[in-house]
mmCIF file of C-alpha atoms and ligand atoms in Angstrom:
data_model
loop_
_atom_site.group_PDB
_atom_site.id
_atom_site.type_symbol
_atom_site.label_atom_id
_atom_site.label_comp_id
_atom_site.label_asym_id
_atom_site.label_seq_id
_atom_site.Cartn_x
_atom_site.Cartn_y
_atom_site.Cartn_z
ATOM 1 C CA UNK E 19 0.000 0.000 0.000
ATOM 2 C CA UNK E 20 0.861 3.746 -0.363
ATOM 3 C CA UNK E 21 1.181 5.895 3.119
ATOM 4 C CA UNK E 22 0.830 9.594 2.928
ATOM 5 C CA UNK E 23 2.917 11.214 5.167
ATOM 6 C CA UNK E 24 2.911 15.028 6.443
ATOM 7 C CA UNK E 25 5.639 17.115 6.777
ATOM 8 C CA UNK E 26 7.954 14.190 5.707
ATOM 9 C CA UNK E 27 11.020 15.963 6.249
ATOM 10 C CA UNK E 28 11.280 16.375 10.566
ATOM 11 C CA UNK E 29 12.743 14.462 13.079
ATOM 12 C CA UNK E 30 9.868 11.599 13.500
ATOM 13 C CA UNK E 31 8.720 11.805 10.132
ATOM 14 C CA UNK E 32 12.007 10.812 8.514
ATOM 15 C CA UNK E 33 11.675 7.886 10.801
ATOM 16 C CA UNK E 34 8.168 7.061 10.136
ATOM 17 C CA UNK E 35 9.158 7.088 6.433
ATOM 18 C CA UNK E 36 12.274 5.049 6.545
ATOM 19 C CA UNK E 37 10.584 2.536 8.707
ATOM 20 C CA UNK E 38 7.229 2.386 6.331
ATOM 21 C CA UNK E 39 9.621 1.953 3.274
ATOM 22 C CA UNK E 40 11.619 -0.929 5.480
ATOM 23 C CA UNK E 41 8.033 -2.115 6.138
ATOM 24 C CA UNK E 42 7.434 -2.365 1.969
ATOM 25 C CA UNK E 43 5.342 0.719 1.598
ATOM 26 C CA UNK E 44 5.458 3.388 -0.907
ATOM 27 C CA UNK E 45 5.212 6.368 0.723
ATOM 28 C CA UNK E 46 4.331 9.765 -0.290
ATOM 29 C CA UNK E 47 5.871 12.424 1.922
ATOM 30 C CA UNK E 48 4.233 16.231 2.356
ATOM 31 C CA UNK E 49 7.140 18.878 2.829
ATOM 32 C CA UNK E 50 6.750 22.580 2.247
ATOM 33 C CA UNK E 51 9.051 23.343 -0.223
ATOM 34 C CA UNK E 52 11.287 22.046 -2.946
ATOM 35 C CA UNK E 53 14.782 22.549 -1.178
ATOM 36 C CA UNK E 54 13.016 20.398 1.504
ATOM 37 C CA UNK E 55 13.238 17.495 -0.537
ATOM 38 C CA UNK E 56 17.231 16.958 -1.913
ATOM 39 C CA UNK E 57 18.601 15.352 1.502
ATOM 40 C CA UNK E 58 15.783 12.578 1.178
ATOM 41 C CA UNK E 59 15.995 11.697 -2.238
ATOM 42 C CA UNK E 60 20.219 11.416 -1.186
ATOM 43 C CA UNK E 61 18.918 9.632 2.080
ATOM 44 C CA UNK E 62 16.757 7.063 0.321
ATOM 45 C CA UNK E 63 17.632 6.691 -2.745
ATOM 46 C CA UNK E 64 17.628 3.288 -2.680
ATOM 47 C CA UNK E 65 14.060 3.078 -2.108
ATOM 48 C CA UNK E 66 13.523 4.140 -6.196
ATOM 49 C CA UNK E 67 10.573 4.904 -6.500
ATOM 50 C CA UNK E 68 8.368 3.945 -3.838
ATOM 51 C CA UNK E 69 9.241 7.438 -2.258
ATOM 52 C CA UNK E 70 7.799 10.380 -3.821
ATOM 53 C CA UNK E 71 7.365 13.947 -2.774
ATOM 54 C CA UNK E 72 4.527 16.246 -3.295
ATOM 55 C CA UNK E 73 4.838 20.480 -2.149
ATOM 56 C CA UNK E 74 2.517 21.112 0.190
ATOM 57 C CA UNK E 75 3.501 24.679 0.732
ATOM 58 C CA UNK E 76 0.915 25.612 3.133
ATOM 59 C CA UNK E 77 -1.307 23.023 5.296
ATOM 60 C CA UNK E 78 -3.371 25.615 7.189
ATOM 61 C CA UNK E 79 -5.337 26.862 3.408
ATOM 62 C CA UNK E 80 -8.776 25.154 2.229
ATOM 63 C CA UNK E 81 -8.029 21.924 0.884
ATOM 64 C CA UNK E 82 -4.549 22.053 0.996
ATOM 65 C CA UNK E 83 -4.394 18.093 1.032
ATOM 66 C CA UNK E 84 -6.896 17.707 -1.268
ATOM 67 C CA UNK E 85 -4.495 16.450 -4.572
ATOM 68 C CA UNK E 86 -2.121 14.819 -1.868
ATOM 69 C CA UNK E 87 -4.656 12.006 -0.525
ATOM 70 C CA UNK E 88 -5.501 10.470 -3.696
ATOM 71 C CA UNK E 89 -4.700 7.190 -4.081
ATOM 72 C CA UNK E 90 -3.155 6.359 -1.181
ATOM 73 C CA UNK E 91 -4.242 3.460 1.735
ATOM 74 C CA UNK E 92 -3.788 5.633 4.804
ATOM 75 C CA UNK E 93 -2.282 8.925 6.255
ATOM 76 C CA UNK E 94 0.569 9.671 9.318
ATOM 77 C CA UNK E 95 -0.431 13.193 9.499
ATOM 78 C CA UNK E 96 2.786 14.403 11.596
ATOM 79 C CA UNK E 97 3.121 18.465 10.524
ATOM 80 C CA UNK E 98 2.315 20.586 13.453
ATOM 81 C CA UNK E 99 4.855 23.736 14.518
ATOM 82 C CA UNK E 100 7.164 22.301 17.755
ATOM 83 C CA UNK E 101 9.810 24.827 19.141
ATOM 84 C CA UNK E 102 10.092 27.343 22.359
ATOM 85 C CA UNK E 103 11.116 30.341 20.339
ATOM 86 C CA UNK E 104 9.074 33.310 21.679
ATOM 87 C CA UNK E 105 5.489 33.521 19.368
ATOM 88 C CA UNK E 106 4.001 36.789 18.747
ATOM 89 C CA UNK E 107 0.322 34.962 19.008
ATOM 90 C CA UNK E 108 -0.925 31.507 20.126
ATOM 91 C CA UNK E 109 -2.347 31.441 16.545
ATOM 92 C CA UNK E 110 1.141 30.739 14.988
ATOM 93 C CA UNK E 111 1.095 27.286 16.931
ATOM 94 C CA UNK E 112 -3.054 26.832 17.093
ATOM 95 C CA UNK E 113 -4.176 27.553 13.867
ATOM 96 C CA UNK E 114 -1.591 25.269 11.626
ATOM 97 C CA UNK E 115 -2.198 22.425 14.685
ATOM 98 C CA UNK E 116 -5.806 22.590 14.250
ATOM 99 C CA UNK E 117 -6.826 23.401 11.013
ATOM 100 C CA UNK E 118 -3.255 21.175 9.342
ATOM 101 C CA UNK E 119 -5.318 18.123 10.857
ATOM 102 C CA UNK E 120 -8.514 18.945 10.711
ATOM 103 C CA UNK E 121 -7.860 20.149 6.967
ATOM 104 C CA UNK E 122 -6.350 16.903 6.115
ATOM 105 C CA UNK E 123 -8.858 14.927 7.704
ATOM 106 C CA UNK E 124 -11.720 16.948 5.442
ATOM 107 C CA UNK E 125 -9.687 16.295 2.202
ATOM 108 C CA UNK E 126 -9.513 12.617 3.177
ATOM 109 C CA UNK E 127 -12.862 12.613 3.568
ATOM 110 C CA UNK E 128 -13.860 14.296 -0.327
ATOM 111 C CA UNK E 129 -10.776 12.441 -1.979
ATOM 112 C CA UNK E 130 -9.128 9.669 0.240
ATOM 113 C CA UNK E 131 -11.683 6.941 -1.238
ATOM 114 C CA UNK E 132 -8.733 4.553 -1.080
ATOM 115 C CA UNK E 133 -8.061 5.279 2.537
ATOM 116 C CA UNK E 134 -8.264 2.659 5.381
ATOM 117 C CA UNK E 135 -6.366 4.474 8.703
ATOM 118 C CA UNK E 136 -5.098 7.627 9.111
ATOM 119 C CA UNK E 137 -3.051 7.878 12.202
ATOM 120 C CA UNK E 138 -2.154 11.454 14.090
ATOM 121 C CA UNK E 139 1.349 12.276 15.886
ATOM 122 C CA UNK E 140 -0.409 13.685 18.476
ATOM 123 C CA UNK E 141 1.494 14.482 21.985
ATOM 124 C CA UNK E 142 1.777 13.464 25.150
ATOM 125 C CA UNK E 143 1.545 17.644 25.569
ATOM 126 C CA UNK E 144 -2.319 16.675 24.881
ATOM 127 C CA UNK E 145 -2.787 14.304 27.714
ATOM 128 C CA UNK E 146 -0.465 15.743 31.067
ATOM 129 C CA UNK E 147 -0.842 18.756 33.184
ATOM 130 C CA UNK E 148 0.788 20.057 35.631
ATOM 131 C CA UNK E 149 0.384 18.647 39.368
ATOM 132 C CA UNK E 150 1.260 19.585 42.351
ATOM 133 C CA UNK E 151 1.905 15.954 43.541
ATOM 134 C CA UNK E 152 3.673 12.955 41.104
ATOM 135 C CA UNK E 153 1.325 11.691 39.090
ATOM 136 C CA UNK E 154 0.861 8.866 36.636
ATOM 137 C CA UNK E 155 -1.749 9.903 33.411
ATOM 138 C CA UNK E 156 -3.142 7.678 31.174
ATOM 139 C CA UNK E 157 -4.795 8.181 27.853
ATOM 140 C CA UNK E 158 -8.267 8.628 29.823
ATOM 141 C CA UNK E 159 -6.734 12.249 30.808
ATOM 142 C CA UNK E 160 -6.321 15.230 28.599
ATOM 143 C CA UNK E 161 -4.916 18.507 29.355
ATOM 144 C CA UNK E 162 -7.288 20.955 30.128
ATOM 145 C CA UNK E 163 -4.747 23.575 31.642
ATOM 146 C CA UNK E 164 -2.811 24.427 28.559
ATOM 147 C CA UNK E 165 -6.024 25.684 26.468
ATOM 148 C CA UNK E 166 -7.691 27.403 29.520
ATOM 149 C CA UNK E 167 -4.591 29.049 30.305
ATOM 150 C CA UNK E 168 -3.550 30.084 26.900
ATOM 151 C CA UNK E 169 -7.106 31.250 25.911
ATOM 152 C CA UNK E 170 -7.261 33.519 29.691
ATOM 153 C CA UNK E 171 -4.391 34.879 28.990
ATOM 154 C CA UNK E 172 -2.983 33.586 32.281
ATOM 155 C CA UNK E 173 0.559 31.298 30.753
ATOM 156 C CA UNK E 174 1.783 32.716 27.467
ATOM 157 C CA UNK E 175 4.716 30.525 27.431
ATOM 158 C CA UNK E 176 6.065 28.934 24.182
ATOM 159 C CA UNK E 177 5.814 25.271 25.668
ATOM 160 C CA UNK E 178 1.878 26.528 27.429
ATOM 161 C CA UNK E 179 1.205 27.628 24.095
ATOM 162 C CA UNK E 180 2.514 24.154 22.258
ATOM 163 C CA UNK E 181 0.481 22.202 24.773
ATOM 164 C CA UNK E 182 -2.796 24.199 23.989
ATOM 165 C CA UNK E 183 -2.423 23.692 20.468
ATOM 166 C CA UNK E 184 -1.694 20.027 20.259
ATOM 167 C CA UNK E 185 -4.724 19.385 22.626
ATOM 168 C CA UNK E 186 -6.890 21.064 20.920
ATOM 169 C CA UNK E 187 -5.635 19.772 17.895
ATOM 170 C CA UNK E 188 -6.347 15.918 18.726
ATOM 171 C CA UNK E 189 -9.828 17.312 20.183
ATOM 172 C CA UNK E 190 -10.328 18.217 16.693
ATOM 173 C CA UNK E 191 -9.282 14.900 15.057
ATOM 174 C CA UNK E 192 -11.434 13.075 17.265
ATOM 175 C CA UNK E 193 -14.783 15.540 17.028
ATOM 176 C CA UNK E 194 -14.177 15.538 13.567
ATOM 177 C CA UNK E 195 -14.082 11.939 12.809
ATOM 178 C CA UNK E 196 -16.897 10.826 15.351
ATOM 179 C CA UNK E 197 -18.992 13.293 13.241
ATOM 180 C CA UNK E 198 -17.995 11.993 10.216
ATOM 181 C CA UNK E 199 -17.360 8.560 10.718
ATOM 182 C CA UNK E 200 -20.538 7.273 8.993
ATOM 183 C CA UNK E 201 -19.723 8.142 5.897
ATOM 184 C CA UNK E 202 -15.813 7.695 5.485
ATOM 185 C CA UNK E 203 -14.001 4.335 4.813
ATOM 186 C CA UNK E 204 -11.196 4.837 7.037
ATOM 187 C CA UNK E 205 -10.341 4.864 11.386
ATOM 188 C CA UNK E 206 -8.454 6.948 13.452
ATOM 189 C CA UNK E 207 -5.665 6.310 15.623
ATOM 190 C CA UNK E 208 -3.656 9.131 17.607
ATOM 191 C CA UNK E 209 -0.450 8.552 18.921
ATOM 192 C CA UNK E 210 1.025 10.209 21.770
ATOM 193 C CA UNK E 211 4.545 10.321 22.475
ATOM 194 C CA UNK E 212 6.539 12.489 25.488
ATOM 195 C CA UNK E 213 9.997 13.994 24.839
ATOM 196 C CA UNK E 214 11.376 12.036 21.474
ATOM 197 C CA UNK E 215 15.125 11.408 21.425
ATOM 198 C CA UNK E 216 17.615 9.741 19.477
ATOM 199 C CA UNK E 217 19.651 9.727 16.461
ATOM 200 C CA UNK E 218 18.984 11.809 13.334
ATOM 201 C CA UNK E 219 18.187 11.027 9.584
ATOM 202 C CA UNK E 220 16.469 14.352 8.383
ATOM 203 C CA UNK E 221 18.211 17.001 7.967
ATOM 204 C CA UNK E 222 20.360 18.515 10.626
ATOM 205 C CA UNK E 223 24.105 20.006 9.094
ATOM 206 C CA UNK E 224 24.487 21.555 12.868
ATOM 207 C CA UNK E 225 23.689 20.939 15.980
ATOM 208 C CA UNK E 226 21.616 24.110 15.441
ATOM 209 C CA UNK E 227 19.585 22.752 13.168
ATOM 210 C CA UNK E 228 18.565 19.773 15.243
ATOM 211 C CA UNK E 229 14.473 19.861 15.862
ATOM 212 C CA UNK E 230 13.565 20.937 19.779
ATOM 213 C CA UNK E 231 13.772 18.090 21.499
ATOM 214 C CA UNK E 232 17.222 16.464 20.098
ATOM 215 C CA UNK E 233 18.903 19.826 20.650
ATOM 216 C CA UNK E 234 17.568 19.948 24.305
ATOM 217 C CA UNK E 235 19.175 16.486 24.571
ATOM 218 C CA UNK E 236 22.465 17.701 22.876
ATOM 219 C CA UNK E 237 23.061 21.127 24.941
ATOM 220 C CA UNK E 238 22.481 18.969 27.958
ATOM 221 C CA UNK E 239 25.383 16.654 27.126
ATOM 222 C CA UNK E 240 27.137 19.106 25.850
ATOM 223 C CA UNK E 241 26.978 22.369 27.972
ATOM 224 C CA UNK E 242 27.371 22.753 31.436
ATOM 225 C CA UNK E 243 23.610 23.493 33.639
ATOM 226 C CA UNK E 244 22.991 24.067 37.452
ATOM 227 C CA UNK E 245 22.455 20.721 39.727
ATOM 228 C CA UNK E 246 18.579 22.140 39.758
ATOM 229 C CA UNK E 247 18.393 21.862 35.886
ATOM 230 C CA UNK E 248 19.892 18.178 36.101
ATOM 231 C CA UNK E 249 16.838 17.518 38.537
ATOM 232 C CA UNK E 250 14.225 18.325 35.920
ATOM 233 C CA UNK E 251 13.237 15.920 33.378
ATOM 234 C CA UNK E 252 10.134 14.334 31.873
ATOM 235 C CA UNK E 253 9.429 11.036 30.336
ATOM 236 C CA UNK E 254 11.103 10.290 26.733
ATOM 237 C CA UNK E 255 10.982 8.069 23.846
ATOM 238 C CA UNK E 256 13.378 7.061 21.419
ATOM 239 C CA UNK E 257 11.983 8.354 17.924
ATOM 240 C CA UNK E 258 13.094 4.757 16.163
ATOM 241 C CA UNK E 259 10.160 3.197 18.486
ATOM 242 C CA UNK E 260 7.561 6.474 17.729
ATOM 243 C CA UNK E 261 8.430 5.703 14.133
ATOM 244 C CA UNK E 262 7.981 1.909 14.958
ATOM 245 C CA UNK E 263 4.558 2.840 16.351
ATOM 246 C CA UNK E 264 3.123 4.479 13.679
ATOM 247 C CA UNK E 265 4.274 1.071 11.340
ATOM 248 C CA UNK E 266 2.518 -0.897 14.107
ATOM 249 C CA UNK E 267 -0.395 1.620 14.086
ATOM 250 C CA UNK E 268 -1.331 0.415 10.575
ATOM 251 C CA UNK E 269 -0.875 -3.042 10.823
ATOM 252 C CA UNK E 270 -2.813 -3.391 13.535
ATOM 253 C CA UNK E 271 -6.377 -3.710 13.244
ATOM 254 C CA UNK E 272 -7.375 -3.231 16.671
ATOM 255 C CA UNK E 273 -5.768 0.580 17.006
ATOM 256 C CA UNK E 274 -8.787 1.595 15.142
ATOM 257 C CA UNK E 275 -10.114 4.263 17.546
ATOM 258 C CA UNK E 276 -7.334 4.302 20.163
ATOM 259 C CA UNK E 277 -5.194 7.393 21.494
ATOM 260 C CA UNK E 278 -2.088 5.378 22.634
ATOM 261 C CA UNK E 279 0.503 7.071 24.524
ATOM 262 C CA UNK E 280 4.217 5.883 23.840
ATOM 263 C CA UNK E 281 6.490 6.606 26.361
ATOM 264 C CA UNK E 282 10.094 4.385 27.575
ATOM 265 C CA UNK E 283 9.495 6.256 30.984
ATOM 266 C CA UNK E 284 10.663 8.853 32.878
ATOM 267 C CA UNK E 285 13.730 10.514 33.084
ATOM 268 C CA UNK E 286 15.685 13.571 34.936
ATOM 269 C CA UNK E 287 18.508 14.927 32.995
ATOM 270 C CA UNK E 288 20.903 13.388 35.482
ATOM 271 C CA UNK E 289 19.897 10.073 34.198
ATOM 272 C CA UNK E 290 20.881 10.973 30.503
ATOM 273 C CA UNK E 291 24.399 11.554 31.937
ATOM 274 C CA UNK E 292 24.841 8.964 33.586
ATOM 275 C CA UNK E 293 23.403 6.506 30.380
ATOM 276 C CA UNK E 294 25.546 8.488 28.189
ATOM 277 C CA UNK E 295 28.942 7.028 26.898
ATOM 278 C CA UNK E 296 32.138 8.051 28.997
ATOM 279 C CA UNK E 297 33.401 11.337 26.867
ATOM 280 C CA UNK E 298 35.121 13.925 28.527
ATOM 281 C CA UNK E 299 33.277 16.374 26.098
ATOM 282 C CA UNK E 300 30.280 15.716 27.857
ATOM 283 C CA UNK E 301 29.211 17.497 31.759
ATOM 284 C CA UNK E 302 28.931 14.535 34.056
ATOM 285 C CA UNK E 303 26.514 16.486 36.849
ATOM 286 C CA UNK E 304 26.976 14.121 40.095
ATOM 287 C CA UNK E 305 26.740 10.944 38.640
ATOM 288 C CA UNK E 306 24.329 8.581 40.766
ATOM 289 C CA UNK E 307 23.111 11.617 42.054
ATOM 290 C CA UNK E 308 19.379 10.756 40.799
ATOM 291 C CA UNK E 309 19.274 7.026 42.225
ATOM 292 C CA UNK E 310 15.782 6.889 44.172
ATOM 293 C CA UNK E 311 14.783 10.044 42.734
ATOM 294 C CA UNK E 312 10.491 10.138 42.696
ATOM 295 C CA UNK E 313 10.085 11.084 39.288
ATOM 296 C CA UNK E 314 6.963 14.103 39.266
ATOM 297 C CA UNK E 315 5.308 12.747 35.761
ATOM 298 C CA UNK E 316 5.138 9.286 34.760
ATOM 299 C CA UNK E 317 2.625 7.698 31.902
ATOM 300 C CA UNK E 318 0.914 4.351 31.646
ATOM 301 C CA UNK E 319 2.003 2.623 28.392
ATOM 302 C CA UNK E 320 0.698 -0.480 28.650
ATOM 303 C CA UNK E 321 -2.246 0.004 25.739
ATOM 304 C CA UNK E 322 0.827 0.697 23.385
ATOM 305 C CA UNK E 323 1.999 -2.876 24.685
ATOM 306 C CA UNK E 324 -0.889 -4.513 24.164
ATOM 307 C CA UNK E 325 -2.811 -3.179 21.150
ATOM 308 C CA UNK E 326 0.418 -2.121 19.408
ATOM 309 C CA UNK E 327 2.741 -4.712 21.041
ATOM 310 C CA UNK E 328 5.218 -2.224 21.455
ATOM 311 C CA UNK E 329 8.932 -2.652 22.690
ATOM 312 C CA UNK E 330 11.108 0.100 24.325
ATOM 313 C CA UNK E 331 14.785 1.016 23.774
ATOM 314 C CA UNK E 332 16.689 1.607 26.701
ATOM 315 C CA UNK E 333 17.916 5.186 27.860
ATOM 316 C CA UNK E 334 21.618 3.768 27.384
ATOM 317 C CA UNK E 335 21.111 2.338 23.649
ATOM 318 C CA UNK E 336 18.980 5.756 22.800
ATOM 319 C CA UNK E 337 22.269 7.680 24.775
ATOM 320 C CA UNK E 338 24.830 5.540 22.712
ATOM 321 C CA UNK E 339 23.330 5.865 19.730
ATOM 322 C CA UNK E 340 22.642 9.370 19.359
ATOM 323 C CA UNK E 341 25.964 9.812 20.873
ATOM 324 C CA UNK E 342 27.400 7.409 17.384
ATOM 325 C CA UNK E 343 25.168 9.660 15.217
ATOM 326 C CA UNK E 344 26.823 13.357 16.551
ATOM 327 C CA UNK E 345 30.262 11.239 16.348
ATOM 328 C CA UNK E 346 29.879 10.685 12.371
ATOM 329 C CA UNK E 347 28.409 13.985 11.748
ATOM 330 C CA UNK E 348 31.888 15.155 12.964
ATOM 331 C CA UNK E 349 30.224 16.983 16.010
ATOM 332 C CA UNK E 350 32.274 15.475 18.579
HETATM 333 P P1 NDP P 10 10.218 18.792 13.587
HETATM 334 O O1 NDP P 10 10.300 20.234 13.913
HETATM 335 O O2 NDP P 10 11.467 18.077 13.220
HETATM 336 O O3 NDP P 10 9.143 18.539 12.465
HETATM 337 C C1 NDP P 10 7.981 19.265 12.368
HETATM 338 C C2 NDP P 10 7.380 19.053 11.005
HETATM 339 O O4 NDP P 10 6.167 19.796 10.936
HETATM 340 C C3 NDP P 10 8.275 19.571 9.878
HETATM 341 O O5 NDP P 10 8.059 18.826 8.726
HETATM 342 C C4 NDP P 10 7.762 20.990 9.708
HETATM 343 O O6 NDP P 10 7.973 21.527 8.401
HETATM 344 C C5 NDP P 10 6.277 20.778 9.915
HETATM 345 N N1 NDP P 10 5.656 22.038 10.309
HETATM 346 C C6 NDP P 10 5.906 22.781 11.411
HETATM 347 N N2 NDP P 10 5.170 23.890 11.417
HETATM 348 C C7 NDP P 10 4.434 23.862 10.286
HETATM 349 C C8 NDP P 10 3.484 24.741 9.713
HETATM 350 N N3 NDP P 10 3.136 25.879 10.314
HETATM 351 N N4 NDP P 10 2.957 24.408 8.528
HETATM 352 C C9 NDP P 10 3.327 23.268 7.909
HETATM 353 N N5 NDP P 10 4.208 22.394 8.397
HETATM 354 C C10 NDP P 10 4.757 22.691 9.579
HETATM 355 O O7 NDP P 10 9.581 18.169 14.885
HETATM 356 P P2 NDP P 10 9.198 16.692 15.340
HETATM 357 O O8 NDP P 10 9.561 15.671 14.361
HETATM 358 O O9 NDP P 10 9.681 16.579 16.715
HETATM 359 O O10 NDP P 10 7.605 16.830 15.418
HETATM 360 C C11 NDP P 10 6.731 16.111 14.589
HETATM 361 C C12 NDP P 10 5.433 15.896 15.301
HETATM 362 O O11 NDP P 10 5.673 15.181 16.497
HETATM 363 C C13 NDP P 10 4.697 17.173 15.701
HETATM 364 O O12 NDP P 10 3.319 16.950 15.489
HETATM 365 C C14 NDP P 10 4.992 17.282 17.188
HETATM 366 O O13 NDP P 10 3.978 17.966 17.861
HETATM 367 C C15 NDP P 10 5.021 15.825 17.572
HETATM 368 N N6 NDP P 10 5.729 15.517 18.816
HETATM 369 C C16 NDP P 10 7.072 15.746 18.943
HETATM 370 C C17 NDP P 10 7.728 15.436 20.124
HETATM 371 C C18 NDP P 10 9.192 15.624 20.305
HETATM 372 O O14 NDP P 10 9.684 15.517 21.432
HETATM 373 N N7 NDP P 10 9.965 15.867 19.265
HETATM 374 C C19 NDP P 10 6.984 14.906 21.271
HETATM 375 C C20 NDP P 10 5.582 14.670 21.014
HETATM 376 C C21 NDP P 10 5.002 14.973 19.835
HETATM 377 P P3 NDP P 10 9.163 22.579 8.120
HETATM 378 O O15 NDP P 10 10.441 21.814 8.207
HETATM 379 O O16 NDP P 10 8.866 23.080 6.761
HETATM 380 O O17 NDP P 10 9.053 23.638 9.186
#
């Protein structure tokens, strides 16, 4: 079958595409603009054909999608803005969130006749908020703070303003498809993944260049931070299982209808430095120093184990092999 994938060219997308091609799927990718294209046609060349590329230069206008869908068995709709540069308004995050899915839902809907599945990188950003005791969510919980507190006015912050818009970006998928669901051919899954690390295959000449959550993982190795930084964390995922997961997501008939959180488990930043490989380019913090530690936010996977029958890397095969992948890109 033939997999339509949105904006094909970022950090989990490269993934989803090289693992769909492993998988023996064509896939189409959706990136915005021509130069987006050369360092995947170099990348996977030796897929021929069953990669091609169509420009999608902007997901947020009236059937954007619409020429994109024909023809192909199902959609990973991944495209949604992710950084912590300061926005000017929420809208620059909430409007390409909601109306990139929502948009590409609707044109499945007039033109995806072929379509079986469409699965949504959602975000992990749609189902936590913040506690003041540790606290384990499951997919039954969604963030309510983020939206309430971006549309009040009361948190403005980059990362508030990312959390609004992916929640009410998968409240969108999910309104839109129980209202349509009648009359369409096709299911919905959403995936939900925490922080995503690992090694690279888009395009990243720099360290700079490396999408938000890779370069978080690289300044930490790489620059010095207070003890109280090295206390923070989150939970993670390597991005070779998220792009595993969407695979899994359309083999498997029973994710039909699921949100499924995929998450390894939690972390503090301590623990990344004392998985990563001995390099004396790298800040060691106080290593051990996080042993016992009662980790604030922690996710239930277990639906990804059982409907997807997902497996986990560990934090020291993610560390060593994102560590191999700045090594060959001469970065270290
Ligand atoms: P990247 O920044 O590497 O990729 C984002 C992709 O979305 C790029 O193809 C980018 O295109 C496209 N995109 C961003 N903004 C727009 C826009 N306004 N219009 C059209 N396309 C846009 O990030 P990731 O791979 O990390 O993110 C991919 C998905 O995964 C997102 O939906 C994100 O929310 C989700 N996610 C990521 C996590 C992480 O830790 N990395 C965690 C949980 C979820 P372009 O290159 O042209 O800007």
């Amino acid at each position: 079958g033939k997999v339509l994938v949105s904006g094909a060219n970022g950090f989990i997308a490269a993934w989803v595409v090289r693992l769909l091609l492993e998988a023996g799927f064509s896939v189409r990718g959706t990136v915005r603009s021509e130069a987006k294209c050369a360092h995947f046609r170099k990348e996977f060349a030796s897929y021929g054909n069953r990669l091609e590329f169509v420009i999608v230069p902007d997901i947020t206008k009236e059937g954007a999608f619409d020429e994109a869908v024909k023809g192909v068995d199902a959609i990973e709709h991944t495209a949604s803005p992710f950084h912590l540069n300061a926005v000017a308004e929420p809208d620059e995050f909430i409007v390409p969130a909601i109306q990139g899915t929502v948009g590409i839902l609707e044109s499945a809907r007039k033109h995806g006749t072929s379509i079986k599945r469409i699965v949504i990188t959602g975000s992990c950003a749609a189902v936590l908020q913040i506690e003041p005791e540790p606290k384990t969510f499951s997919e039954l919980n969604w963030n309510e703070q983020a939206p309430k507190a971006v549309e009040l006015g009361h948190d403005m912050s980059t990362l508030t303003i990312y959390r609004a818009s992916k929640t009410l970006a998968e409240r969108a998928a999910w309104e839109f498809f129980n209202e349509h669901k009648g009359e369409v051919g096709w299911d919905l899954v959403v995936i939900n993944p925490p922080y995503v690390f690992g090694p690279t295959i888009h395009d990243t000449p720099t360290p700079d260049a490396l999408n938000t959550s890779a370069r978080e993982f690289y300044t930490i190795l790489t620059e010095p931070s207070s003890p109280a930084t090295l206390r923070l964390g989150s939970c993670w995922v390597d991005v070779r299982d998220v792009g595993h997961a969407h695979v899994l997501a359309l083999l498997k008939a029973s994710a039909g209808g699921e949100r499924i959180i995929v998450s390894a488990g939690p972390y503090v930043w301590q623990d990344w430095l004392d998985a990563a490989p001995d390099s004396p380019k790298f800040q060691k913090g106080v290593p051990g120093s996080s042993k016992g530690i009662v980790y604030q936010l922690q996710y239930d996977a277990r639906k990804s184990v059982r409907v997807l029958g997902m497996t986990y890397r560990t934090m020291q095969e993610t560390a060593r092999d994102t560590v191999a992948d700045w090594e060959a890109r001469g970065w270290q």
